[in-house]
């Protein structure tokens, strides 16, 4: 078996505001496995400034993984415990290599019978006009659940955006999730959550910055809105630490990004612990290309979560890879009448 890797820069169609500033491109890496006439590809979905493995030796670790492929997936996964996006890239690449075709990782009714996955519509950070235009577009396109990034503009303006949605749609018609990305101070968080509660929100992600476990535990107990942990899970690598975090904080939900938490294996571990403590969960992509999004979506369908998932990021880039993934009426479909428009060897092995 031969392994190589390729760095690739995804270009945003328009600058996209995140809690880490405005992004115009997103760096990602692909691991390519070749064995006899077969080929497999996996995406290492690094996100600079947020991923736990955003470290100076990141590319060196991918190179090491490719040079030590004979160790096998299980041993590589263990040795790369602090590099969750590389763990996931390797899982994906081995699955791809061993599948009937490189992008058919988990055959199901999702891939063969046009059965969709419910997803939320993501509203990017920006000024009030920009965010309101996005909200109107998502609602017009049939989304029944929208996720609104807050904490970037004036809180009063964000309240007005929520008022705008609720004047048009009740909580029974449109579910609203908000994501604060840790923007609230520990001292003001509960006060702001009480104000937000008038809009019948489904949940709020990460109201305060990660690392304030005792304060987060109090917020989860006292908040009038269900709290979901997101960034709090990043960098928690070992089972005992995951168990301790959930036992102490007891959030209502956790948000699972496979590229950030060790791929399929790491996500399974979080799900098992969440169910131990009766904590809800859903799965979210992390700005991967359609290669990574496809791998997450096919697996997510098999987890049978009743909640809308966070898998609507495939249309963000000008140089993404044409795939059967399509977003229609607030759902993600795999259109098996449409082919992947990518030649792995010519794209990644030049």
Short mmCIF file of C-alpha atoms in Angstrom, two decimals:
data_model
loop_
_atom_site.label_atom_id
_atom_site.label_comp_id
_atom_site.label_asym_id
_atom_site.label_seq_id
_atom_site.Cartn_x
_atom_site.Cartn_y
_atom_site.Cartn_z
CA UNK A 1 0.00 0.00 0.00
CA UNK A 2 1.25 3.49 -0.90
CA UNK A 3 0.13 6.67 0.89
CA UNK A 4 0.60 10.31 -0.07
CA UNK A 5 -1.00 13.58 0.98
CA UNK A 6 -1.98 16.80 -0.75
CA UNK A 7 -2.68 20.27 0.68
CA UNK A 8 -5.60 22.13 -0.88
CA UNK A 9 -7.09 25.59 -0.38
CA UNK A 10 -10.87 25.88 -0.66
CA UNK A 11 -11.94 29.36 -1.84
CA UNK A 12 -15.09 30.89 -0.34
CA UNK A 13 -17.63 32.28 -2.80
CA UNK A 14 -17.91 35.29 -0.52
CA UNK A 15 -15.99 36.22 2.65
CA UNK A 16 -17.58 34.30 5.50
CA UNK A 17 -17.75 35.68 9.02
CA UNK A 18 -16.96 33.28 11.84
CA UNK A 19 -16.13 33.68 15.52
CA UNK A 20 -12.49 33.66 14.42
CA UNK A 21 -12.87 36.51 11.97
CA UNK A 22 -13.70 36.67 8.27
CA UNK A 23 -12.46 33.79 6.09
CA UNK A 24 -11.74 33.97 2.36
CA UNK A 25 -10.15 30.52 2.05
CA UNK A 26 -9.94 27.33 4.07
CA UNK A 27 -6.90 25.06 4.15
CA UNK A 28 -7.48 21.31 4.07
CA UNK A 29 -5.42 18.16 3.46
CA UNK A 30 -6.18 14.92 1.62
CA UNK A 31 -4.63 11.52 2.26
CA UNK A 32 -4.58 9.24 -0.80
CA UNK A 33 -4.10 5.48 -0.46
CA UNK A 34 -3.20 3.24 -3.40
CA UNK A 35 -3.16 -0.54 -3.39
CA UNK A 36 -2.89 -2.47 -6.64
CA UNK A 37 -5.47 -0.79 -8.90
CA UNK A 38 -7.58 0.58 -6.06
CA UNK A 39 -7.48 4.11 -4.67
CA UNK A 40 -8.94 5.75 -1.57
CA UNK A 41 -9.14 9.34 -0.39
CA UNK A 42 -9.75 10.90 3.01
CA UNK A 43 -9.94 14.52 4.09
CA UNK A 44 -8.12 15.89 7.13
CA UNK A 45 -10.46 18.79 7.94
CA UNK A 46 -8.13 21.10 9.82
CA UNK A 47 -9.63 24.49 10.75
CA UNK A 48 -6.91 26.97 11.63
CA UNK A 49 -7.52 28.82 14.88
CA UNK A 50 -10.02 26.29 16.21
CA UNK A 51 -8.88 22.69 15.69
CA UNK A 52 -7.00 21.16 18.61
CA UNK A 53 -4.41 19.92 16.10
CA UNK A 54 -3.65 23.37 14.64
CA UNK A 55 0.00 22.93 15.58
CA UNK A 56 3.32 23.74 13.88
CA UNK A 57 4.03 20.04 13.30
CA UNK A 58 0.66 19.28 11.65
CA UNK A 59 1.98 18.61 8.15
CA UNK A 60 4.88 16.66 9.61
CA UNK A 61 2.37 14.38 11.36
CA UNK A 62 0.46 13.75 8.13
CA UNK A 63 3.75 12.89 6.42
CA UNK A 64 4.59 10.54 9.30
CA UNK A 65 1.20 8.84 8.97
CA UNK A 66 1.72 8.30 5.24
CA UNK A 67 5.19 6.86 5.83
CA UNK A 68 3.84 4.48 8.48
CA UNK A 69 0.70 3.22 6.76
CA UNK A 70 1.82 -0.43 7.29
CA UNK A 71 1.07 0.06 11.02
CA UNK A 72 -2.61 -0.14 10.11
CA UNK A 73 -5.53 2.13 10.94
CA UNK A 74 -6.00 1.13 14.58
CA UNK A 75 -2.38 1.74 15.59
CA UNK A 76 -2.16 4.97 13.59
CA UNK A 77 -5.40 6.21 15.21
CA UNK A 78 -3.99 5.57 18.69
CA UNK A 79 -0.68 7.23 17.97
CA UNK A 80 -2.43 10.29 16.52
CA UNK A 81 -4.75 10.81 19.50
CA UNK A 82 -3.95 14.54 19.63
CA UNK A 83 -4.52 14.98 15.88
CA UNK A 84 -8.25 14.27 15.47
CA UNK A 85 -8.55 15.60 11.92
CA UNK A 86 -5.75 13.27 10.77
CA UNK A 87 -7.44 10.39 12.57
CA UNK A 88 -10.61 11.11 10.60
CA UNK A 89 -8.74 11.53 7.32
CA UNK A 90 -7.18 8.11 7.80
CA UNK A 91 -10.50 6.47 8.74
CA UNK A 92 -12.05 7.97 5.61
CA UNK A 93 -9.14 6.95 3.35
CA UNK A 94 -9.15 3.33 4.52
CA UNK A 95 -12.94 3.14 4.15
CA UNK A 96 -12.66 4.65 0.67
CA UNK A 97 -9.94 2.21 -0.39
CA UNK A 98 -11.95 -0.79 0.78
CA UNK A 99 -15.24 0.34 -0.77
CA UNK A 100 -16.65 -0.62 -4.15
CA UNK A 101 -16.00 2.94 -5.30
CA UNK A 102 -14.07 5.69 -3.48
CA UNK A 103 -17.06 7.79 -2.40
CA UNK A 104 -19.49 5.02 -1.43
CA UNK A 105 -18.48 4.62 2.20
CA UNK A 106 -21.75 3.66 3.92
CA UNK A 107 -24.40 2.46 1.43
CA UNK A 108 -27.92 3.09 2.73
CA UNK A 109 -31.30 4.48 1.73
CA UNK A 110 -29.59 7.89 1.82
CA UNK A 111 -27.27 6.92 -1.05
CA UNK A 112 -29.58 4.57 -2.96
CA UNK A 113 -33.20 5.67 -2.38
CA UNK A 114 -33.00 9.47 -2.19
CA UNK A 115 -33.88 9.49 1.51
CA UNK A 116 -32.74 12.88 2.92
CA UNK A 117 -31.18 14.12 6.15
CA UNK A 118 -32.89 17.05 7.87
CA UNK A 119 -30.41 19.90 8.31
CA UNK A 120 -30.33 23.38 9.78
CA UNK A 121 -29.80 26.47 7.65
CA UNK A 122 -26.66 28.29 8.75
CA UNK A 123 -26.79 32.09 9.06
CA UNK A 124 -23.30 33.59 8.81
CA UNK A 125 -22.07 36.41 11.01
CA UNK A 126 -22.16 39.92 9.56
CA UNK A 127 -24.05 43.16 9.85
CA UNK A 128 -27.77 43.14 10.58
CA UNK A 129 -28.84 43.64 6.95
CA UNK A 130 -26.63 40.80 5.69
CA UNK A 131 -27.87 38.43 8.38
CA UNK A 132 -31.50 39.35 7.81
CA UNK A 133 -31.14 38.71 4.06
CA UNK A 134 -29.71 35.26 4.82
CA UNK A 135 -32.56 34.50 7.21
CA UNK A 136 -35.16 35.45 4.61
CA UNK A 137 -33.40 33.31 2.00
CA UNK A 138 -33.25 30.23 4.25
CA UNK A 139 -36.91 30.54 5.20
CA UNK A 140 -37.89 30.97 1.55
CA UNK A 141 -35.89 27.83 0.69
CA UNK A 142 -37.91 25.63 2.99
CA UNK A 143 -35.71 25.32 6.05
CA UNK A 144 -37.61 24.41 9.20
CA UNK A 145 -34.58 24.94 11.43
CA UNK A 146 -32.10 27.82 11.25
CA UNK A 147 -28.87 28.29 13.17
CA UNK A 148 -28.01 31.90 13.89
CA UNK A 149 -24.50 32.96 14.87
CA UNK A 150 -24.70 35.61 17.58
CA UNK A 151 -22.12 37.56 19.53
CA UNK A 152 -20.56 39.34 16.54
CA UNK A 153 -22.77 42.43 16.36
CA UNK A 154 -24.59 44.52 18.95
CA UNK A 155 -26.76 42.30 21.18
CA UNK A 156 -29.80 44.58 20.69
CA UNK A 157 -29.49 44.18 16.90
CA UNK A 158 -29.33 40.42 17.30
CA UNK A 159 -32.50 40.58 19.40
CA UNK A 160 -34.19 42.47 16.55
CA UNK A 161 -33.17 39.72 14.10
CA UNK A 162 -34.79 37.14 16.33
CA UNK A 163 -37.89 39.31 16.64
CA UNK A 164 -38.00 39.46 12.83
CA UNK A 165 -38.12 35.66 12.57
CA UNK A 166 -40.66 35.21 15.34
CA UNK A 167 -43.02 37.81 13.85
CA UNK A 168 -43.12 35.68 10.70
CA UNK A 169 -42.97 32.18 12.17
CA UNK A 170 -43.89 30.54 15.46
CA UNK A 171 -41.64 28.07 17.26
CA UNK A 172 -43.83 25.27 15.84
CA UNK A 173 -43.13 26.51 12.30
CA UNK A 174 -39.43 27.37 12.56
CA UNK A 175 -36.90 26.02 15.06
CA UNK A 176 -34.16 28.50 15.96
CA UNK A 177 -30.77 27.49 17.25
CA UNK A 178 -28.28 30.17 18.24
CA UNK A 179 -24.51 29.78 18.52
CA UNK A 180 -22.65 32.26 20.70
CA UNK A 181 -19.20 30.72 20.09
CA UNK A 182 -18.28 31.62 23.68
CA UNK A 183 -19.08 35.33 23.20
CA UNK A 184 -20.91 35.95 26.50
CA UNK A 185 -18.99 36.79 29.65
CA UNK A 186 -19.59 34.38 32.56
CA UNK A 187 -21.04 37.29 34.56
CA UNK A 188 -23.59 38.31 31.90
CA UNK A 189 -24.44 34.95 30.36
CA UNK A 190 -27.55 34.09 32.40
CA UNK A 191 -28.95 37.60 32.04
CA UNK A 192 -28.62 37.39 28.25
CA UNK A 193 -30.06 33.87 28.19
CA UNK A 194 -33.11 35.12 30.06
CA UNK A 195 -33.60 37.85 27.45
CA UNK A 196 -33.17 35.34 24.61
CA UNK A 197 -35.67 32.92 26.16
CA UNK A 198 -38.62 35.06 25.01
CA UNK A 199 -38.03 33.79 21.44
CA UNK A 200 -38.66 30.10 22.18
CA UNK A 201 -35.22 29.03 21.03
CA UNK A 202 -34.35 25.36 20.64
CA UNK A 203 -30.86 25.75 22.13
CA UNK A 204 -27.79 27.92 22.46
CA UNK A 205 -24.34 26.61 21.62
CA UNK A 206 -21.39 27.48 23.81
CA UNK A 207 -22.70 30.62 25.58
CA UNK A 208 -19.36 31.20 27.34
CA UNK A 209 -15.80 30.38 26.31
CA UNK A 210 -14.58 26.80 26.69
CA UNK A 211 -12.61 25.96 29.81
CA UNK A 212 -14.94 27.50 32.42
CA UNK A 213 -16.34 24.12 33.42
CA UNK A 214 -17.76 25.07 36.83
CA UNK A 215 -19.50 28.19 35.49
CA UNK A 216 -20.79 26.26 32.47
CA UNK A 217 -22.23 23.64 34.81
CA UNK A 218 -24.19 26.34 36.69
CA UNK A 219 -25.39 27.87 33.40
CA UNK A 220 -26.62 24.48 32.18
CA UNK A 221 -28.58 24.02 35.41
CA UNK A 222 -30.10 27.51 35.50
CA UNK A 223 -30.47 28.52 31.85
CA UNK A 224 -34.06 28.88 30.57
CA UNK A 225 -32.71 27.72 27.18
CA UNK A 226 -31.17 24.31 26.50
CA UNK A 227 -27.37 24.57 26.31
CA UNK A 228 -25.24 22.70 23.76
CA UNK A 229 -21.49 22.23 24.16
CA UNK A 230 -19.35 22.68 21.04
CA UNK A 231 -15.88 24.17 21.51
CA UNK A 232 -15.89 22.64 25.01
CA UNK A 233 -15.32 19.21 23.43
CA UNK A 234 -12.29 20.27 21.38
CA UNK A 235 -9.02 18.99 22.79
CA UNK A 236 -10.65 16.49 25.15
CA UNK A 237 -8.94 13.37 23.86
CA UNK A 238 -9.30 10.61 26.45
CA UNK A 239 -12.36 8.67 27.55
CA UNK A 240 -12.04 9.49 31.24
CA UNK A 241 -11.77 13.23 30.49
CA UNK A 242 -14.85 13.11 28.24
CA UNK A 243 -16.82 11.24 30.90
CA UNK A 244 -15.73 13.70 33.61
CA UNK A 245 -16.69 16.73 31.49
CA UNK A 246 -20.20 15.49 30.75
CA UNK A 247 -20.80 14.28 34.31
CA UNK A 248 -19.82 17.67 35.76
CA UNK A 249 -21.41 20.02 33.20
CA UNK A 250 -24.54 18.01 32.26
CA UNK A 251 -25.45 20.03 29.14
CA UNK A 252 -28.74 19.38 27.39
CA UNK A 253 -26.92 18.72 24.08
CA UNK A 254 -23.46 18.24 22.61
CA UNK A 255 -22.44 19.16 19.06
CA UNK A 256 -20.24 16.57 17.34
CA UNK A 257 -17.82 17.56 14.59
CA UNK A 258 -15.96 14.39 13.50
CA UNK A 259 -13.01 16.38 12.11
CA UNK A 260 -12.49 17.93 15.56
CA UNK A 261 -13.07 14.91 17.81
CA UNK A 262 -11.38 11.92 16.19
CA UNK A 263 -13.61 10.89 13.32
CA UNK A 264 -16.11 8.06 13.51
CA UNK A 265 -14.47 6.36 16.49
CA UNK A 266 -14.17 9.55 18.52
CA UNK A 267 -17.73 10.59 17.71
CA UNK A 268 -19.08 7.17 18.69
CA UNK A 269 -17.35 7.53 22.04
CA UNK A 270 -18.99 10.92 22.70
CA UNK A 271 -22.41 9.57 21.65
CA UNK A 272 -22.11 6.63 24.06
CA UNK A 273 -21.25 8.94 26.94
CA UNK A 274 -24.01 11.40 26.01
CA UNK A 275 -26.57 8.62 26.09
CA UNK A 276 -25.20 7.48 29.46
CA UNK A 277 -26.12 10.90 30.88
CA UNK A 278 -29.32 11.40 28.82
CA UNK A 279 -27.72 14.21 26.82
CA UNK A 280 -28.98 14.90 23.29
CA UNK A 281 -26.61 15.32 20.35
CA UNK A 282 -26.35 16.13 16.69
CA UNK A 283 -23.57 15.98 14.11
CA UNK A 284 -22.07 18.93 12.29
CA UNK A 285 -19.57 19.36 9.48
CA UNK A 286 -16.67 21.78 9.95
CA UNK A 287 -16.25 23.50 6.57
CA UNK A 288 -14.87 20.41 4.86
CA UNK A 289 -14.98 19.99 1.09
CA UNK A 290 -17.67 17.76 -0.39
CA UNK A 291 -15.32 14.81 0.11
CA UNK A 292 -15.34 15.21 3.88
CA UNK A 293 -18.99 16.29 3.96
CA UNK A 294 -19.97 13.16 2.03
CA UNK A 295 -18.13 10.93 4.51
CA UNK A 296 -19.83 12.63 7.45
CA UNK A 297 -23.30 12.64 5.86
CA UNK A 298 -23.32 8.98 4.83
CA UNK A 299 -22.31 7.94 8.36
CA UNK A 300 -24.68 10.40 10.03
CA UNK A 301 -27.69 8.97 8.20
CA UNK A 302 -27.02 5.59 9.82
CA UNK A 303 -27.02 7.09 13.33
CA UNK A 304 -30.79 7.74 13.08
CA UNK A 305 -30.77 11.03 14.95
CA UNK A 306 -34.25 12.63 15.00
CA UNK A 307 -32.79 16.17 15.09
CA UNK A 308 -31.74 18.40 12.17
CA UNK A 309 -28.01 17.98 11.57
CA UNK A 310 -25.45 20.65 10.70
CA UNK A 311 -24.50 19.45 7.23
CA UNK A 312 -25.36 22.30 4.89
CA UNK A 313 -21.90 23.72 4.12
CA UNK A 314 -21.20 22.07 0.75
CA UNK A 315 -22.10 25.09 -1.39
CA UNK A 316 -19.67 27.57 0.15
CA UNK A 317 -16.70 27.25 -2.21
CA UNK A 318 -15.85 28.16 -5.79
CA UNK A 319 -13.46 25.21 -6.15
CA UNK A 320 -15.30 22.45 -4.30
CA UNK A 321 -15.64 19.04 -5.94
CA UNK A 322 -18.85 18.36 -7.86
CA UNK A 323 -20.74 15.66 -6.00
CA UNK A 324 -24.21 14.07 -5.73
CA UNK A 325 -24.86 16.04 -2.51
CA UNK A 326 -27.72 18.53 -2.90
CA UNK A 327 -29.59 20.78 -0.47
CA UNK A 328 -33.32 21.12 -1.19
CA UNK A 329 -36.21 22.20 1.05
CA UNK A 330 -34.06 22.28 4.17
CA UNK A 331 -32.75 18.75 3.65
CA UNK A 332 -29.55 17.14 2.37
CA UNK A 333 -30.00 14.63 -0.47
CA UNK A 334 -27.62 12.27 -2.21
CA UNK A 335 -28.69 12.37 -5.86
CA UNK A 336 -27.43 9.02 -7.12
CA UNK A 337 -28.31 10.03 -10.69
CA UNK A 338 -25.44 12.49 -10.48
CA UNK A 339 -21.79 11.42 -10.63
CA UNK A 340 -18.78 12.68 -8.75
CA UNK A 341 -16.83 14.98 -11.05
CA UNK A 342 -13.34 14.32 -9.72
CA UNK A 343 -10.36 12.32 -10.94
CA UNK A 344 -8.50 11.54 -7.72
CA UNK A 345 -5.18 10.73 -9.38
CA UNK A 346 -5.11 13.81 -11.61
CA UNK A 347 -6.33 16.09 -8.82
CA UNK A 348 -4.15 14.95 -5.94
CA UNK A 349 -1.25 12.98 -7.41
CA UNK A 350 0.16 15.36 -10.02
#
